[in-house]
Amino acid sequence: MITSTAPGSSNALASFEYRDKGSVLKNPVSLYRRFATAFRGVLEVSRQETSLQIQWVMAGCVVAAGCFVRLSSFEWALVVVCIGAVLSAEIMNSAIEETVDLLSPELQERARKAKDFAAGSVLVIALASAIVGLLVFGQHLWDL
């Protein structure tokens, strides 16, 4: 919240103060809990979802291949963003599926569509990442 500290001041530029209620920096325990909760979620979904386990293995293979061909910093940046995007999409897909199952335990067309749409988003980012992978690794593999 931004508030003026000098109402009616003759100064043309009134001074402002910033009040941050509930800042995580003021409460390091809260910051720790937020990270712990996030890590717990990643671990739980990773144990539960076979498709995410496959994505983790694929990410490990890509990282190993990147080390083998000695990717440049820019190429690593592309690879890391793609890995993060695919894993994130897979986790979001799992969250959407869990939510749909919770709200609609019986089979319904709209629930099926929601799950299919979420799965489709994973497919789109996975295909885009595969194309980036071909572009990044293509020349390196050709040179071997």
mmCIF file of C-alpha atoms in Angstrom:
data_model
loop_
_atom_site.group_PDB
_atom_site.id
_atom_site.type_symbol
_atom_site.label_atom_id
_atom_site.label_comp_id
_atom_site.label_asym_id
_atom_site.label_seq_id
_atom_site.Cartn_x
_atom_site.Cartn_y
_atom_site.Cartn_z
ATOM 1 C CA MET A 1 0.000 0.000 0.000
ATOM 2 C CA ILE A 2 1.426 3.390 -0.963
ATOM 3 C CA THR A 3 0.465 6.368 1.172
ATOM 4 C CA SER A 4 1.579 9.978 1.140
ATOM 5 C CA THR A 5 3.522 10.970 4.245
ATOM 6 C CA ALA A 6 3.304 14.652 3.532
ATOM 7 C CA PRO A 7 -0.296 15.697 2.865
ATOM 8 C CA GLY A 8 -0.558 19.390 2.129
ATOM 9 C CA SER A 9 3.208 19.660 1.863
ATOM 10 C CA SER A 10 4.522 22.624 -0.059
ATOM 11 C CA ASN A 11 6.967 20.290 -1.784
ATOM 12 C CA ALA A 12 5.777 19.552 -5.334
ATOM 13 C CA LEU A 13 7.064 15.996 -5.011
ATOM 14 C CA ALA A 14 5.323 14.493 -2.009
ATOM 15 C CA SER A 15 7.264 11.762 -0.256
ATOM 16 C CA PHE A 16 5.812 8.275 -0.133
ATOM 17 C CA GLU A 17 6.322 5.342 2.147
ATOM 18 C CA TYR A 18 5.753 1.719 1.322
ATOM 19 C CA ARG A 19 3.983 -0.483 3.818
ATOM 20 C CA ASP A 20 4.284 -4.187 3.176
ATOM 21 C CA LYS A 21 1.955 -6.128 5.427
ATOM 22 C CA GLY A 22 2.896 -9.750 5.935
ATOM 23 C CA SER A 23 6.206 -9.600 4.106
ATOM 24 C CA VAL A 24 7.896 -12.997 3.929
ATOM 25 C CA LEU A 25 11.235 -11.267 4.506
ATOM 26 C CA LYS A 26 10.063 -10.095 7.920
ATOM 27 C CA ASN A 27 9.181 -13.670 8.873
ATOM 28 C CA PRO A 28 11.867 -16.147 7.766
ATOM 29 C CA VAL A 29 9.912 -19.058 9.288
ATOM 30 C CA SER A 30 7.054 -18.279 6.934
ATOM 31 C CA LEU A 31 9.470 -18.188 3.989
ATOM 32 C CA TYR A 32 10.904 -21.553 5.058
ATOM 33 C CA ARG A 33 7.402 -23.040 5.350
ATOM 34 C CA ARG A 34 6.468 -21.817 1.892
ATOM 35 C CA PHE A 35 9.523 -23.443 0.336
ATOM 36 C CA ALA A 36 9.021 -26.611 2.393
ATOM 37 C CA THR A 37 5.412 -26.829 1.231
ATOM 38 C CA ALA A 38 6.451 -26.370 -2.394
ATOM 39 C CA PHE A 39 9.183 -29.006 -2.159
ATOM 40 C CA ARG A 40 6.772 -31.396 -0.440
ATOM 41 C CA GLY A 41 4.347 -30.913 -3.320
ATOM 42 C CA VAL A 42 7.033 -31.620 -5.932
ATOM 43 C CA LEU A 43 8.156 -34.755 -4.077
ATOM 44 C CA GLU A 44 4.613 -36.027 -3.570
ATOM 45 C CA VAL A 45 3.538 -35.553 -7.171
ATOM 46 C CA SER A 46 6.842 -37.046 -8.345
ATOM 47 C CA ARG A 47 6.189 -40.198 -6.312
ATOM 48 C CA GLN A 48 2.562 -40.429 -7.428
ATOM 49 C CA GLU A 49 2.642 -39.639 -11.159
ATOM 50 C CA THR A 50 4.349 -42.050 -13.548
ATOM 51 C CA SER A 51 4.325 -39.500 -16.358
ATOM 52 C CA LEU A 52 6.245 -37.031 -14.184
ATOM 53 C CA GLN A 53 8.736 -39.748 -13.242
ATOM 54 C CA ILE A 54 9.329 -40.310 -16.958
ATOM 55 C CA GLN A 55 9.805 -36.555 -17.436
ATOM 56 C CA TRP A 56 12.397 -36.483 -14.619
ATOM 57 C CA VAL A 57 14.306 -39.353 -16.265
ATOM 58 C CA MET A 58 14.170 -37.586 -19.629
ATOM 59 C CA ALA A 59 15.408 -34.365 -18.002
ATOM 60 C CA GLY A 60 18.327 -36.284 -16.508
ATOM 61 C CA CYS A 61 19.164 -37.755 -19.922
ATOM 62 C CA VAL A 62 19.070 -34.298 -21.510
ATOM 63 C CA VAL A 63 21.350 -32.878 -18.813
ATOM 64 C CA ALA A 64 23.791 -35.783 -19.266
ATOM 65 C CA ALA A 65 23.753 -35.257 -23.041
ATOM 66 C CA GLY A 66 24.307 -31.530 -22.539
ATOM 67 C CA CYS A 67 27.370 -32.241 -20.400
ATOM 68 C CA PHE A 68 28.639 -34.734 -22.981
ATOM 69 C CA VAL A 69 28.415 -32.317 -25.922
ATOM 70 C CA ARG A 70 29.477 -29.299 -23.806
ATOM 71 C CA LEU A 71 26.580 -26.960 -24.411
ATOM 72 C CA SER A 72 27.239 -23.227 -24.371
ATOM 73 C CA SER A 73 25.741 -21.041 -21.640
ATOM 74 C CA PHE A 74 23.000 -19.885 -23.993
ATOM 75 C CA GLU A 75 22.193 -23.459 -25.007
ATOM 76 C CA TRP A 76 22.041 -24.468 -21.333
ATOM 77 C CA ALA A 77 19.649 -21.602 -20.673
ATOM 78 C CA LEU A 78 17.336 -22.859 -23.426
ATOM 79 C CA VAL A 79 17.523 -26.428 -22.158
ATOM 80 C CA VAL A 80 16.899 -25.455 -18.520
ATOM 81 C CA VAL A 81 13.888 -23.308 -19.466
ATOM 82 C CA CYS A 82 12.446 -26.155 -21.540
ATOM 83 C CA ILE A 83 12.992 -28.705 -18.769
ATOM 84 C CA GLY A 84 11.396 -26.368 -16.244
ATOM 85 C CA ALA A 85 8.445 -25.667 -18.520
ATOM 86 C CA VAL A 86 7.748 -29.352 -19.191
ATOM 87 C CA LEU A 87 8.059 -30.367 -15.531
ATOM 88 C CA SER A 88 5.927 -27.424 -14.448
ATOM 89 C CA ALA A 89 3.257 -28.227 -17.024
ATOM 90 C CA GLU A 90 3.223 -31.859 -15.912
ATOM 91 C CA ILE A 91 2.812 -30.833 -12.267
ATOM 92 C CA MET A 92 0.018 -28.400 -13.168
ATOM 93 C CA ASN A 93 -1.662 -31.130 -15.200
ATOM 94 C CA SER A 94 -1.570 -33.405 -12.154
ATOM 95 C CA ALA A 95 -2.986 -30.636 -9.960
ATOM 96 C CA ILE A 96 -5.828 -30.041 -12.414
ATOM 97 C CA GLU A 97 -6.590 -33.762 -12.615
ATOM 98 C CA GLU A 98 -6.672 -34.030 -8.799
ATOM 99 C CA THR A 99 -8.973 -31.016 -8.563
ATOM 100 C CA VAL A 100 -11.324 -32.329 -11.252
ATOM 101 C CA ASP A 101 -11.456 -35.733 -9.535
ATOM 102 C CA LEU A 102 -12.234 -34.044 -6.236
ATOM 103 C CA LEU A 103 -15.006 -31.860 -7.674
ATOM 104 C CA SER A 104 -16.419 -34.422 -10.079
ATOM 105 C CA PRO A 105 -15.808 -37.990 -8.906
ATOM 106 C CA GLU A 106 -18.376 -39.360 -11.362
ATOM 107 C CA LEU A 107 -17.663 -39.456 -15.089
ATOM 108 C CA GLN A 108 -18.784 -36.278 -16.826
ATOM 109 C CA GLU A 109 -18.046 -34.900 -20.271
ATOM 110 C CA ARG A 110 -16.926 -31.510 -18.944
ATOM 111 C CA ALA A 111 -14.566 -33.151 -16.443
ATOM 112 C CA ARG A 112 -13.068 -35.249 -19.242
ATOM 113 C CA LYS A 113 -12.571 -32.123 -21.348
ATOM 114 C CA ALA A 114 -10.823 -30.291 -18.509
ATOM 115 C CA LYS A 115 -8.420 -33.206 -18.050
ATOM 116 C CA ASP A 116 -7.835 -33.527 -21.792
ATOM 117 C CA PHE A 117 -7.123 -29.804 -22.099
ATOM 118 C CA ALA A 118 -4.592 -29.978 -19.262
ATOM 119 C CA ALA A 119 -2.915 -33.018 -20.831
ATOM 120 C CA GLY A 120 -2.890 -31.213 -24.168
ATOM 121 C CA SER A 121 -0.970 -28.324 -22.651
ATOM 122 C CA VAL A 122 1.733 -30.750 -21.525
ATOM 123 C CA LEU A 123 1.866 -32.205 -25.027
ATOM 124 C CA VAL A 124 2.274 -28.757 -26.603
ATOM 125 C CA ILE A 125 5.174 -27.721 -24.354
ATOM 126 C CA ALA A 126 6.793 -31.156 -24.673
ATOM 127 C CA LEU A 127 6.685 -30.941 -28.474
ATOM 128 C CA ALA A 128 8.015 -27.386 -28.429
ATOM 129 C CA SER A 129 10.805 -28.482 -26.088
ATOM 130 C CA ALA A 130 11.637 -31.417 -28.361
ATOM 131 C CA ILE A 131 12.022 -28.995 -31.261
ATOM 132 C CA VAL A 132 14.269 -26.764 -29.152
ATOM 133 C CA GLY A 133 16.231 -29.889 -28.214
ATOM 134 C CA LEU A 134 16.704 -30.800 -31.871
ATOM 135 C CA LEU A 135 17.890 -27.282 -32.649
ATOM 136 C CA VAL A 136 20.254 -27.153 -29.662
ATOM 137 C CA PHE A 137 21.652 -30.678 -29.927
ATOM 138 C CA GLY A 138 21.401 -31.173 -33.689
ATOM 139 C CA GLN A 139 24.686 -29.590 -34.715
ATOM 140 C CA HIS A 140 26.534 -31.051 -31.729
ATOM 141 C CA LEU A 141 25.352 -34.557 -32.600
ATOM 142 C CA TRP A 142 26.075 -34.012 -36.298
ATOM 143 C CA ASP A 143 29.670 -33.086 -35.451
ATOM 144 C CA LEU A 144 30.253 -36.366 -33.574
#
